[in-house]
Each structure stands twice: as C-alpha cells, then as structure tokens.
mmCIF file of C-alpha atoms in Angstrom:
data_model
loop_
_atom_site.group_PDB
_atom_site.id
_atom_site.type_symbol
_atom_site.label_atom_id
_atom_site.label_comp_id
_atom_site.label_asym_id
_atom_site.label_seq_id
_atom_site.Cartn_x
_atom_site.Cartn_y
_atom_site.Cartn_z
ATOM 1 C CA MET A 1 160.855 87.564 121.827
ATOM 2 C CA THR A 2 158.723 87.266 124.942
ATOM 3 C CA ARG A 3 156.295 85.528 125.683
ATOM 4 C CA GLN A 4 154.428 88.049 126.626
ATOM 5 C CA GLU A 5 155.071 89.526 123.050
ATOM 6 C CA LYS A 6 154.429 86.197 120.943
ATOM 7 C CA LEU A 7 150.933 86.130 122.424
ATOM 8 C CA LEU A 8 150.415 89.336 121.648
ATOM 9 C CA TRP A 9 150.836 89.403 118.162
ATOM 10 C CA SER A 10 149.151 86.201 118.213
ATOM 11 C CA LEU A 11 146.003 87.883 119.008
ATOM 12 C CA LEU A 12 146.785 90.351 116.363
ATOM 13 C CA ALA A 13 146.656 87.972 113.663
ATOM 14 C CA GLY A 14 143.475 85.583 115.103
ATOM 15 C CA GLY A 15 142.339 89.577 114.556
ATOM 16 C CA LEU A 16 143.374 90.000 111.327
ATOM 17 C CA VAL A 17 141.496 86.824 110.633
ATOM 18 C CA ILE A 18 138.749 87.769 112.101
ATOM 19 C CA LEU A 19 138.945 90.991 110.220
ATOM 20 C CA PHE A 20 138.878 89.351 107.170
ATOM 21 C CA LEU A 21 136.256 86.506 107.190
ATOM 22 C CA LEU A 22 133.677 89.063 108.619
ATOM 23 C CA SER A 23 134.897 91.510 105.426
ATOM 24 C CA SER A 24 134.420 88.560 102.459
ATOM 25 C CA THR A 25 132.792 85.667 103.688
ATOM 26 C CA ASP A 26 129.177 85.102 105.689
ATOM 27 C CA LEU A 27 130.856 82.143 107.746
ATOM 28 C CA ILE A 28 130.225 84.324 110.632
ATOM 29 C CA ILE A 29 127.522 86.841 109.877
ATOM 30 C CA LYS A 30 125.323 85.883 107.315
ATOM 31 C CA GLU A 31 124.343 88.448 105.047
ATOM 32 C CA LYS A 32 120.096 88.989 105.005
ATOM 33 C CA LYS A 33 119.199 88.229 101.187
ATOM 34 C CA THR A 34 116.218 90.005 100.138
ATOM 35 C CA VAL A 35 112.967 87.770 98.644
ATOM 36 C CA ILE A 36 112.176 88.501 95.305
ATOM 37 C CA TYR A 37 108.370 88.071 94.594
ATOM 38 C CA PRO A 38 106.892 87.453 91.508
ATOM 39 C CA VAL A 39 104.075 88.402 90.708
ATOM 40 C CA SER A 40 102.601 87.860 87.736
ATOM 41 C CA VAL A 41 99.528 89.981 86.543
ATOM 42 C CA ILE A 42 96.549 88.679 84.025
ATOM 43 C CA ILE A 43 94.294 92.171 82.452
ATOM 44 C CA SER A 44 91.069 91.314 79.884
ATOM 45 C CA ASP A 45 92.969 92.396 76.679
ATOM 46 C CA THR A 46 95.182 91.792 74.032
ATOM 47 C CA SER A 47 97.095 94.374 74.902
ATOM 48 C CA ASP A 48 97.575 96.905 78.228
ATOM 49 C CA ASP A 49 97.943 100.382 76.150
ATOM 50 C CA TYR A 50 94.463 101.032 78.157
ATOM 51 C CA TYR A 51 96.235 99.782 81.863
ATOM 52 C CA SER A 52 99.195 103.109 81.102
ATOM 53 C CA ASN A 53 98.140 105.026 85.250
ATOM 54 C CA PHE A 54 97.924 101.337 86.651
ATOM 55 C CA ARG A 55 101.031 99.846 85.270
ATOM 56 C CA LYS A 56 103.023 103.351 87.082
ATOM 57 C CA GLY A 57 100.996 102.148 90.257
ATOM 58 C CA ALA A 58 102.361 98.746 89.917
ATOM 59 C CA ASP A 59 105.988 99.740 89.133
ATOM 60 C CA LYS A 60 105.566 101.754 92.062
ATOM 61 C CA ALA A 61 104.717 99.256 94.639
ATOM 62 C CA ALA A 62 107.271 96.638 92.779
ATOM 63 C CA GLU A 63 110.248 98.838 94.295
ATOM 64 C CA GLU A 64 109.306 99.665 97.691
ATOM 65 C CA TYR A 65 107.879 95.487 98.011
ATOM 66 C CA ASN A 66 110.950 93.815 95.898
ATOM 67 C CA ALA A 67 107.948 92.257 92.908
ATOM 68 C CA ASP A 68 109.047 91.564 90.215
ATOM 69 C CA VAL A 69 105.625 92.466 88.032
ATOM 70 C CA SER A 70 105.195 90.937 84.855
ATOM 71 C CA PHE A 71 101.631 91.607 82.811
ATOM 72 C CA ILE A 72 99.932 88.882 80.549
ATOM 73 C CA THR A 73 98.227 90.159 77.697
ATOM 74 C CA LEU A 74 95.444 87.646 76.092
ATOM 75 C CA TYR A 75 95.906 86.144 73.085
ATOM 76 C CA GLU A 76 92.103 86.351 72.280
ATOM 77 C CA GLU A 77 89.972 88.993 73.459
ATOM 78 C CA GLY A 78 87.572 87.672 75.618
ATOM 79 C CA ASP A 79 88.488 83.787 76.361
ATOM 80 C CA PRO A 80 88.225 83.750 80.421
ATOM 81 C CA ILE A 81 89.230 79.475 80.117
ATOM 82 C CA ARG A 82 92.677 80.495 78.361
ATOM 83 C CA GLN A 83 92.664 83.508 80.466
ATOM 84 C CA MET A 84 92.492 81.142 83.935
ATOM 85 C CA GLU A 85 94.448 78.628 82.642
ATOM 86 C CA LEU A 86 97.250 81.293 82.766
ATOM 87 C CA VAL A 87 96.149 82.059 85.737
ATOM 88 C CA LYS A 88 97.318 78.105 86.471
ATOM 89 C CA ARG A 89 100.416 78.425 84.153
ATOM 90 C CA GLU A 90 102.087 81.995 85.949
ATOM 91 C CA ILE A 91 101.142 79.676 89.021
ATOM 92 C CA ASP A 92 103.140 76.932 88.144
ATOM 93 C CA ASP A 93 105.910 78.667 86.545
ATOM 94 C CA GLY A 94 107.125 80.039 89.594
ATOM 95 C CA ALA A 95 104.161 83.629 90.700
ATOM 96 C CA SER A 96 103.997 84.107 94.010
ATOM 97 C CA ALA A 97 100.761 85.870 93.142
ATOM 98 C CA VAL A 98 98.405 86.616 90.564
ATOM 99 C CA VAL A 99 96.599 90.145 90.204
ATOM 100 C CA LEU A 100 93.828 89.305 87.943
ATOM 101 C CA PHE A 101 91.522 90.930 85.326
ATOM 102 C CA PRO A 102 88.597 89.369 84.991
ATOM 103 C CA VAL A 103 86.707 88.690 81.300
ATOM 104 C CA ASN A 104 84.405 87.480 82.848
ATOM 105 C CA PRO A 105 83.662 87.435 87.086
ATOM 106 C CA VAL A 106 81.021 84.435 86.512
ATOM 107 C CA GLU A 107 83.052 82.611 84.571
ATOM 108 C CA CYS A 108 86.383 83.316 85.953
ATOM 109 C CA GLY A 109 84.471 82.508 89.175
ATOM 110 C CA LYS A 110 82.997 78.785 88.145
ATOM 111 C CA ARG A 111 86.952 78.049 87.051
ATOM 112 C CA LEU A 112 88.522 78.871 90.331
ATOM 113 C CA ASP A 113 85.968 77.048 91.978
ATOM 114 C CA GLU A 114 88.306 74.355 90.428
ATOM 115 C CA MET A 115 90.899 74.437 90.810
ATOM 116 C CA ILE A 116 93.752 74.283 93.347
ATOM 117 C CA LEU A 117 96.790 76.730 93.150
ATOM 118 C CA ASN A 118 99.442 76.930 95.491
ATOM 119 C CA SER A 119 99.654 81.283 95.512
ATOM 120 C CA PRO A 120 96.682 83.817 96.109
ATOM 121 C CA VAL A 121 95.268 85.641 92.939
ATOM 122 C CA ILE A 122 94.328 89.063 93.709
ATOM 123 C CA VAL A 123 91.385 90.080 91.258
ATOM 124 C CA MET A 124 90.369 93.736 90.359
ATOM 125 C CA GLY A 125 86.767 94.585 90.192
ATOM 126 C CA SER A 126 83.698 93.298 92.552
ATOM 127 C CA PRO A 127 84.688 89.861 94.979
ATOM 128 C CA ILE A 128 84.702 86.624 93.537
ATOM 129 C CA PRO A 129 83.570 84.243 96.095
ATOM 130 C CA ASN A 130 86.838 81.939 96.926
ATOM 131 C CA ASP A 131 88.783 81.527 99.265
ATOM 132 C CA GLN A 132 92.217 81.964 96.838
ATOM 133 C CA VAL A 133 90.946 85.001 96.332
ATOM 134 C CA LYS A 134 92.798 87.439 99.046
ATOM 135 C CA SER A 135 91.818 90.776 97.925
ATOM 136 C CA ALA A 136 89.268 92.150 95.204
ATOM 137 C CA ILE A 137 90.498 96.337 94.207
ATOM 138 C CA THR A 138 87.112 98.189 92.779
ATOM 139 C CA PRO A 139 85.507 101.405 91.098
ATOM 140 C CA ASP A 140 81.925 101.284 92.358
ATOM 141 C CA HIS A 141 80.364 100.364 89.832
ATOM 142 C CA GLU A 142 76.724 101.258 91.045
ATOM 143 C CA GLU A 143 78.687 104.625 91.413
ATOM 144 C CA GLU A 144 80.633 104.948 87.701
ATOM 145 C CA GLY A 145 77.086 104.239 86.276
ATOM 146 C CA ARG A 146 74.599 106.710 88.196
ATOM 147 C CA LEU A 147 77.089 109.511 88.409
ATOM 148 C CA LEU A 148 77.633 108.397 84.622
ATOM 149 C CA GLY A 149 73.634 109.283 83.750
ATOM 150 C CA GLN A 150 73.655 112.398 86.038
ATOM 151 C CA ALA A 151 76.227 114.795 84.457
ATOM 152 C CA ILE A 152 73.779 113.157 80.764
ATOM 153 C CA ILE A 153 70.368 114.610 82.169
ATOM 154 C CA LYS A 154 72.515 117.518 83.835
ATOM 155 C CA GLU A 155 73.565 118.329 80.586
ATOM 156 C CA ASN A 156 70.851 117.006 78.155
ATOM 157 C CA SER A 157 67.379 117.013 77.484
ATOM 158 C CA PRO A 158 65.503 113.538 77.589
ATOM 159 C CA LYS A 159 64.088 114.021 74.051
ATOM 160 C CA GLY A 160 66.359 111.664 72.266
ATOM 161 C CA ALA A 161 67.414 108.236 73.557
ATOM 162 C CA VAL A 162 71.114 107.888 74.988
ATOM 163 C CA LYS A 163 72.964 105.002 72.758
ATOM 164 C CA VAL A 164 74.986 102.957 75.394
ATOM 165 C CA ILE A 165 78.122 101.464 73.833
ATOM 166 C CA CYS A 166 80.534 98.840 75.014
ATOM 167 C CA SER A 167 82.285 95.635 73.010
ATOM 168 C CA ASP A 168 80.706 93.121 75.496
ATOM 169 C CA LEU A 169 77.886 94.123 77.845
ATOM 170 C CA SER A 170 79.332 90.891 79.857
ATOM 171 C CA TYR A 171 82.755 92.104 78.941
ATOM 172 C CA GLY A 172 84.602 92.769 82.607
ATOM 173 C CA TYR A 173 82.025 94.751 84.484
ATOM 174 C CA ASN A 174 79.310 96.701 81.809
ATOM 175 C CA LYS A 175 76.765 94.864 83.105
ATOM 176 C CA ASP A 176 76.887 96.872 86.351
ATOM 177 C CA VAL A 177 77.331 99.635 84.841
ATOM 178 C CA TYR A 178 74.905 99.106 82.304
ATOM 179 C CA SER A 179 71.982 98.696 84.961
ATOM 180 C CA SER A 180 72.868 101.868 87.229
ATOM 181 C CA LEU A 181 73.551 103.815 84.045
ATOM 182 C CA SER A 182 70.000 103.021 82.326
ATOM 183 C CA LYS A 183 68.179 103.240 85.956
ATOM 184 C CA THR A 184 69.565 107.082 86.291
ATOM 185 C CA LEU A 185 68.500 107.160 82.955
ATOM 186 C CA GLU A 186 64.818 106.680 82.590
ATOM 187 C CA GLU A 187 63.867 107.300 85.998
ATOM 188 C CA ALA A 188 64.341 110.977 85.005
ATOM 189 C CA GLY A 189 62.934 109.929 81.357
ATOM 190 C CA PHE A 190 65.038 108.904 79.442
ATOM 191 C CA SER A 191 64.770 106.533 76.997
ATOM 192 C CA VAL A 192 68.181 104.410 76.508
ATOM 193 C CA MET A 193 69.278 101.727 73.164
ATOM 194 C CA LEU A 194 72.257 99.392 74.454
ATOM 195 C CA TYR A 195 74.634 98.901 71.286
ATOM 196 C CA GLU A 196 77.020 95.708 72.173
ATOM 197 C CA LYS A 197 79.267 96.497 68.412
ATOM 198 C CA PRO A 198 82.261 98.265 68.077
ATOM 199 C CA ALA A 199 82.307 101.720 68.464
ATOM 200 C CA GLU A 200 82.786 102.714 64.659
ATOM 201 C CA GLU A 201 78.889 100.727 63.413
ATOM 202 C CA VAL A 202 77.424 103.175 65.723
ATOM 203 C CA LEU A 203 78.498 106.434 64.698
ATOM 204 C CA ALA A 204 78.131 104.678 61.138
ATOM 205 C CA GLU A 205 74.147 105.092 61.704
ATOM 206 C CA SER A 206 74.144 108.205 64.068
ATOM 207 C CA SER A 207 73.241 111.614 62.851
ATOM 208 C CA GLY A 208 72.137 114.393 63.959
ATOM 209 C CA GLU A 209 71.506 115.820 67.813
ATOM 210 C CA GLU A 210 72.510 112.424 69.778
ATOM 211 C CA VAL A 211 74.477 111.498 73.092
ATOM 212 C CA ILE A 212 76.326 108.471 73.118
ATOM 213 C CA ALA A 213 78.411 106.569 76.762
ATOM 214 C CA ALA A 214 80.556 104.480 76.261
ATOM 215 C CA ILE A 215 80.765 102.610 78.925
ATOM 216 C CA ASP A 216 83.899 100.958 78.775
ATOM 217 C CA VAL A 217 87.114 102.504 78.451
ATOM 218 C CA LYS A 218 87.549 100.363 75.284
ATOM 219 C CA SER A 219 84.944 101.766 72.822
ATOM 220 C CA LEU A 220 84.826 104.858 74.416
ATOM 221 C CA ASP A 221 89.393 105.391 72.855
ATOM 222 C CA GLN A 222 87.367 104.172 69.707
ATOM 223 C CA ALA A 223 84.921 106.466 69.726
ATOM 224 C CA ALA A 224 86.985 109.031 69.677
ATOM 225 C CA ASP A 225 89.104 108.292 67.915
ATOM 226 C CA ILE A 226 86.746 107.560 65.258
ATOM 227 C CA LEU A 227 85.372 111.233 65.355
ATOM 228 C CA SER A 228 88.667 113.296 66.338
ATOM 229 C CA GLY A 229 89.654 111.293 63.192
ATOM 230 C CA ASN A 230 86.839 111.466 60.599
ATOM 231 C CA PRO A 231 86.536 114.879 58.531
ATOM 232 C CA GLU A 232 82.842 114.319 58.706
ATOM 233 C CA TYR A 233 82.170 114.928 62.300
ATOM 234 C CA GLY A 234 83.864 118.139 62.547
ATOM 235 C CA ASN A 235 80.545 119.441 63.100
ATOM 236 C CA SER A 236 78.716 116.775 64.594
ATOM 237 C CA ARG A 237 76.423 117.607 67.459
ATOM 238 C CA ILE A 238 77.380 114.278 68.906
ATOM 239 C CA ARG A 239 77.733 114.229 72.905
ATOM 240 C CA LEU A 240 80.193 111.860 74.046
ATOM 241 C CA TYR A 241 81.084 111.287 77.917
ATOM 242 C CA GLY A 242 82.004 107.969 78.674
ATOM 243 C CA ILE A 243 84.200 105.222 81.928
ATOM 244 C CA GLY A 244 88.115 105.369 81.656
ATOM 245 C CA SER A 245 90.184 107.522 80.644
ATOM 246 C CA THR A 246 93.933 107.074 78.634
ATOM 247 C CA THR A 247 96.229 110.346 77.049
ATOM 248 C CA LYS A 248 94.793 110.130 73.749
ATOM 249 C CA ILE A 249 91.157 109.987 75.660
ATOM 250 C CA LEU A 250 92.195 112.787 78.096
ATOM 251 C CA THR A 251 93.617 114.679 75.056
ATOM 252 C CA GLU A 252 89.372 114.976 72.892
ATOM 253 C CA LEU A 253 88.133 115.860 76.764
ATOM 254 C CA ASP A 254 90.683 118.811 76.274
ATOM 255 C CA ARG A 255 89.760 119.476 72.314
ATOM 256 C CA GLY A 256 85.943 118.929 73.685
ATOM 257 C CA ARG A 257 85.543 116.075 70.777
ATOM 258 C CA ILE A 258 84.313 114.433 74.688
ATOM 259 C CA LYS A 259 82.322 116.007 76.828
ATOM 260 C CA GLY A 260 82.549 114.096 80.145
ATOM 261 C CA LEU A 261 84.594 110.697 81.971
ATOM 262 C CA VAL A 262 84.107 108.915 85.202
ATOM 263 C CA ILE A 263 87.524 108.061 86.422
ATOM 264 C CA SER A 264 88.993 106.618 89.051
ATOM 265 C CA ASP A 265 92.546 106.304 90.590
ATOM 266 C CA GLN A 266 94.477 103.818 88.898
ATOM 267 C CA PHE A 267 97.916 105.625 89.860
ATOM 268 C CA ASP A 268 96.686 103.659 94.086
ATOM 269 C CA ALA A 269 94.085 100.425 91.779
ATOM 270 C CA GLY A 270 98.031 99.689 90.158
ATOM 271 C CA TYR A 271 100.151 100.209 93.928
ATOM 272 C CA MET A 272 98.190 98.637 96.101
ATOM 273 C CA SER A 273 96.940 95.122 93.810
ATOM 274 C CA ILE A 274 101.523 94.513 94.429
ATOM 275 C CA GLU A 275 100.765 95.252 97.659
ATOM 276 C CA LYS A 276 97.776 93.508 98.379
ATOM 277 C CA ALA A 277 99.840 90.219 96.807
ATOM 278 C CA VAL A 278 103.003 90.582 98.115
ATOM 279 C CA LYS A 279 101.256 90.706 101.704
ATOM 280 C CA ALA A 280 98.418 87.830 101.021
ATOM 281 C CA VAL A 281 102.263 85.661 100.158
ATOM 282 C CA HIS A 282 102.143 85.913 103.878
ATOM 283 C CA LYS A 283 98.723 85.597 104.995
ATOM 284 C CA GLY A 284 99.488 89.125 105.986
ATOM 285 C CA VAL A 285 96.036 90.416 104.711
ATOM 286 C CA GLU A 286 92.223 89.273 105.329
ATOM 287 C CA LYS A 287 89.862 89.028 102.722
ATOM 288 C CA GLU A 288 88.995 92.203 101.124
ATOM 289 C CA GLU A 289 87.095 94.424 99.109
ATOM 290 C CA ILE A 290 88.975 98.334 98.317
ATOM 291 C CA LEU A 291 85.852 100.562 97.247
ATOM 292 C CA LEU A 292 88.168 103.516 94.989
ATOM 293 C CA GLU A 293 86.872 107.016 94.839
ATOM 294 C CA THR A 294 85.016 107.081 91.841
ATOM 295 C CA HIS A 295 84.302 110.930 89.997
ATOM 296 C CA TYR A 296 83.205 112.829 87.245
ATOM 297 C CA ILE A 297 85.259 115.801 85.635
ATOM 298 C CA THR A 298 85.026 117.576 82.311
ATOM 299 C CA LYS A 299 87.508 119.751 80.242
ATOM 300 C CA GLU A 300 87.343 121.880 83.150
ATOM 301 C CA HIS A 301 88.857 119.695 85.737
ATOM 302 C CA LEU A 302 91.262 119.338 83.434
ATOM 303 C CA ARG A 303 93.968 121.493 84.803
ATOM 304 C CA GLU A 304 92.701 121.524 88.786
ATOM 305 C CA SER A 305 95.951 119.490 91.571
ATOM 306 C CA ARG A 306 93.374 117.386 92.588
ATOM 307 C CA PHE A 307 92.527 114.894 89.688
ATOM 308 C CA GLU A 308 96.434 116.345 87.916
ATOM 309 C CA ARG A 309 97.923 113.617 90.068
ATOM 310 C CA ILE A 310 94.778 111.051 89.280
ATOM 311 C CA LEU A 311 95.190 111.346 85.543
ATOM 312 C CA TYR A 312 99.076 112.055 85.527
ATOM 313 C CA PRO A 313 100.522 110.629 88.048
ATOM 314 C CA ILE A 314 104.535 110.161 88.365
ATOM 315 C CA ASP A 315 106.136 107.280 88.436
#
C-alpha cells in the first residue's frame, strides 16, 4: 500500500470517528437541553371545580413555554395565613414562579411583606403593592358590578330589594364588586340587601317575585343548583343574576334559571398567568396590571361566536 493510500485510509477512518462522535455523543456539538419551569397555581378554594377554563388556558401556555403547572388547593376555605404558607412551601420546594388567587388581598399583601421569596409571584386580581409581585391579571371589578347593576335595572322594577349574596365580603374581590353594584342600583332607586351566607339559606327565606344577585361564582353555582334541583322552585318568579361561569351555570342560563351573567375570558387569564410567570423568571416583564374584558350576557348570547370562544374554549 502506497503512502498516499495509507493517508487516504487514515483520513476516512478519522472521518468515521468524527461522525460517530457527532451522532452518539455531545463531546463536539452539545445538544441544547430544554429547561422546564415548575409553576404552582395556588387558588383560593378547596377545589378547582370553578377553574376549568382557566386551567385550559394555563395548560396551553405550559406547552408553549415549557412549564410544569401544578394546581394547589386550600385545606380550609378562607384561610389567608395557610395560603401564604403554601406560597412559601411551593417556592422552597422548587417552584420557579407562583400564580396566586389571594383569599384576602389585604391580608395576603401584609403576609407577603414579611416574606423573602426567591421566585416571582403573579397575582390574579388587583395588584398587591410588593416588589415580589410582578404582574396582576384581573377583571375590572368595578365594571363587573356596574354591568350587573345596569342589567338588573334594565330588566326589573325597583319595587323590591335586590338580594346580593356572597360567601364572604372580604373573600377575594367581593367587596369591590359589591361596592360598584350597590352604588349603581341605589342611584337608580333600588334598595339593596347583602347576605354573607350560603345561597340555600337566602333562597329558603325567599318568596314571591325577587331579584337575587350572586357576586361570586360559588354562590351563583349553589343558587343555580338549588333552583334547578328543587321542584318547589319550578314556578318560581325568582330572577337570578350573577358573576362567573361554569358548564353548569351556562346550562342553567340556557334553561332560563339564570337571567344574566357577567363574564370575563378565563382561558386568556390562565394563558397569560403562565406566560407572565415564565417571563418573570427571566426578568422579562415589568410590573404591570392586565385588565380582562368584561361582558354581560343572556341566553341569547350563548350561540354567538365571540362568546362561544370565551365560554367554551378548545383545549
């Protein structure tokens, strides 16, 4: 074998070795590893039954932003101290960011001021004045109350008091919604009665023609369930309005048990919460408040394409 042939075979062997290294190892070209961002969503309830559309949006964003999303529920309803302990626990356990639905925004804000966290927090609701909170994503609570009040005024006479029900006025942002709703109704000559107790108790005391406004989704869901499941309400003249939507609530709107709803796009809220959380990990977002569009709908709106996209989003 000539010297040139030996050199050629040596080059071919070397090339094969390089090709092998390229195909089977990262010694020469290192493969870029996908970074997964654990994001914990801590809700303000003991179950996530009312977060279906939000969860769909969060799951969609998780696919696009390489997030691993965990939903954390409370052990006991209405416990801001325990909720903030969960925030710390999730971050200590490795969460890159936390999305928080505060039980009580004021109390949670105070607790947050006393904590030093190594991961950013995205708040669902009005901003909490704390540097660790990077974004707030929220419906316009004042607008929610105003829209609901205007609908009741348009569709009813002021001869009887409007009964407003909620689980707790300090819970979430009920106080802001109630303040706007009561102001709108009272300016139009309506009287307002607030009930901070289960819908079942309020309905048990109701008789004749009455207007009831449920300002949180849990109270609305319970009221709609009672009206649809109890034969004695079959010919009831109770006119039920509310804020929020679930599959069951939309079914009762379609059946006429609920007269009207104030809604916002919870799919978008879920998507943006994860998007902002991942970007905040990279310090890619400035502190901001994002307002979701708010709408009032009746049975007639359920088949409109613009509302179908909001109410029945595709995963």
